[in-house]
PDB file of C-alpha atoms in Angstrom:
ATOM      1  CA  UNK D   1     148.211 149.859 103.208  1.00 93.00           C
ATOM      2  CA  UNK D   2     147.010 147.890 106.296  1.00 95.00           C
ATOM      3  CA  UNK D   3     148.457 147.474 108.965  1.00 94.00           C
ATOM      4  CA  UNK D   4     148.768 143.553 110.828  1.00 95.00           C
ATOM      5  CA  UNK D   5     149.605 143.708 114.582  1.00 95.00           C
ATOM      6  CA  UNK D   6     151.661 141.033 115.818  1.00 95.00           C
ATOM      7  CA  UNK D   7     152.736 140.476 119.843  1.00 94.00           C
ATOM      8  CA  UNK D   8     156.201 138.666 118.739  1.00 94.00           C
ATOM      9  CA  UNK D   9     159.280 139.516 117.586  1.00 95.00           C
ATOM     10  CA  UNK D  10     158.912 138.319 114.008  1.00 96.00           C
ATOM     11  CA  UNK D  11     155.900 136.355 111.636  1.00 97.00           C
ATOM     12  CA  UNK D  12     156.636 134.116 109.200  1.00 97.00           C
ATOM     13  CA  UNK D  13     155.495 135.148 105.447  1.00 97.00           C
ATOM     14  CA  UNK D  14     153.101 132.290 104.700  1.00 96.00           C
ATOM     15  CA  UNK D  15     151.843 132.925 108.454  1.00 96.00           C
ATOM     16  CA  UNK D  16     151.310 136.534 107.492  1.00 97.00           C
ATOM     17  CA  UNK D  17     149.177 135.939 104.205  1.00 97.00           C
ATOM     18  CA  UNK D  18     146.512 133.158 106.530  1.00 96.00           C
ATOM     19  CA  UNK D  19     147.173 135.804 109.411  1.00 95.00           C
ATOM     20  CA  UNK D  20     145.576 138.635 107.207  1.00 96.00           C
ATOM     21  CA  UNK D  21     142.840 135.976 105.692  1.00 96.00           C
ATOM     22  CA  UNK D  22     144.872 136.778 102.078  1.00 96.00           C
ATOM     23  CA  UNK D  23     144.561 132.647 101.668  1.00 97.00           C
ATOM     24  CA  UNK D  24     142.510 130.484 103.346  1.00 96.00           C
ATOM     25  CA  UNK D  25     144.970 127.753 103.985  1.00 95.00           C
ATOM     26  CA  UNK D  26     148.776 127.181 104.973  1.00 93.00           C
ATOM     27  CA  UNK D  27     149.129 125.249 102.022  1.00 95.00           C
ATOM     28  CA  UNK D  28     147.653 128.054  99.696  1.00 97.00           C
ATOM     29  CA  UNK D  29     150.125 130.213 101.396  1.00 96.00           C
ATOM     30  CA  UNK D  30     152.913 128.001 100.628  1.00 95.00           C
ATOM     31  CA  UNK D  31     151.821 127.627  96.604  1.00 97.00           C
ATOM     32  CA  UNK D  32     151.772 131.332  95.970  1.00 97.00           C
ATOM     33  CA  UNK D  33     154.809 132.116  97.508  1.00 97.00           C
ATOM     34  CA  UNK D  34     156.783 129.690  96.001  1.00 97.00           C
ATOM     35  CA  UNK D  35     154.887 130.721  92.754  1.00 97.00           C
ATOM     36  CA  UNK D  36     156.707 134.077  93.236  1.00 97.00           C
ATOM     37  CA  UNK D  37     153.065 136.085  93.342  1.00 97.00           C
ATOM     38  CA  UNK D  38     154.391 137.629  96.945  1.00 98.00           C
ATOM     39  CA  UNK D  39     156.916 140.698  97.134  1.00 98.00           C
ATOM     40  CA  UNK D  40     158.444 141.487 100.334  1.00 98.00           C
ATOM     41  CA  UNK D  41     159.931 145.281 100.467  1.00 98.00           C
ATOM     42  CA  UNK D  42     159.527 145.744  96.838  1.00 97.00           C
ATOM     43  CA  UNK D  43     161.622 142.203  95.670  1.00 97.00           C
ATOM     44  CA  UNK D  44     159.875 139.089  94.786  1.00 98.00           C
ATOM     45  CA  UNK D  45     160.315 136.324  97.710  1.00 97.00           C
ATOM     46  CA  UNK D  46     160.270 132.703  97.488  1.00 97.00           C
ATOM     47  CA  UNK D  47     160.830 132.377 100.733  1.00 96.00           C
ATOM     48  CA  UNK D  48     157.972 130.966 102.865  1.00 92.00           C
ATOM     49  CA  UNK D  49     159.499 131.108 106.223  1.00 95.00           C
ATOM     50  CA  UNK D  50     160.686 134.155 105.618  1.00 97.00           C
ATOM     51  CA  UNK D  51     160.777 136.379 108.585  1.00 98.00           C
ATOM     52  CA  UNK D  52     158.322 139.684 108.419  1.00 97.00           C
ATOM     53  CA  UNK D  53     159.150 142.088 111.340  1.00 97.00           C
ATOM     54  CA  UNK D  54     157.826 145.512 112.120  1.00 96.00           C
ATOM     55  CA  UNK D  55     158.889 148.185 109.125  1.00 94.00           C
ATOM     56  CA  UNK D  56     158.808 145.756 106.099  1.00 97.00           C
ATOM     57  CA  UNK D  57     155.924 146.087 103.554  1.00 97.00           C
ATOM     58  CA  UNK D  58     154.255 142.999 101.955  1.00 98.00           C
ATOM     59  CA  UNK D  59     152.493 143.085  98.317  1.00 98.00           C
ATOM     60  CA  UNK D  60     150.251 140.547  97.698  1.00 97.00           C
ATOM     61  CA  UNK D  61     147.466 140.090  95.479  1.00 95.00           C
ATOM     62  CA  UNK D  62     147.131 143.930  94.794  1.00 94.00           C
ATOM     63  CA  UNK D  63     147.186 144.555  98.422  1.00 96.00           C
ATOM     64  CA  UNK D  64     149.907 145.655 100.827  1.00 97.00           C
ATOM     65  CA  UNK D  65     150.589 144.805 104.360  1.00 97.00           C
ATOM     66  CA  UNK D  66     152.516 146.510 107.130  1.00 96.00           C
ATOM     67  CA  UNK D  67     153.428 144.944 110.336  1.00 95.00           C
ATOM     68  CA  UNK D  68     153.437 146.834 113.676  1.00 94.00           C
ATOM     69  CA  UNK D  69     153.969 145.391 117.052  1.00 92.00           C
ATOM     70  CA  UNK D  70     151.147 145.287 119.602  1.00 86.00           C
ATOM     71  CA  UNK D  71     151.094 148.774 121.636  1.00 75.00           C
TER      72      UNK D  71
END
């Protein structure tokens, strides 16, 4: 798993996948999630602007994602 650090409260899930460099473009981001290739703690998610915070896991393309706040 990696780990993405984020200094807010929350990141959206299409932000996440351009954050991480998982897509290249918003747009992308938007295609495959609404394609239902993202899973968001183990469920599929459809949900774009869904909101990732510190704790939930993110499986995308193979690869997962954790999200910690900034120390």
């Amino acid at each position: 798993m990696r780990n993405v650090v984020i200094s807010t409260e929350f990141i959206k899930l299409q932000d996440l996948l351009k954050y991480a460099g998982l897509v290249e473009t918003g747009g992308e981001a938007k295609e495959r999630v609404q394609a239902g290739e993202v899973q968001v703690n183990g469920e599929v998610c459809v949900q774009r602007g869904k909101k990732i915070r510190p704790g939930d896991e993110v499986l995308f393309t193979g690869e997962t994602l954790g999200v910690q706040y900034a120390d």
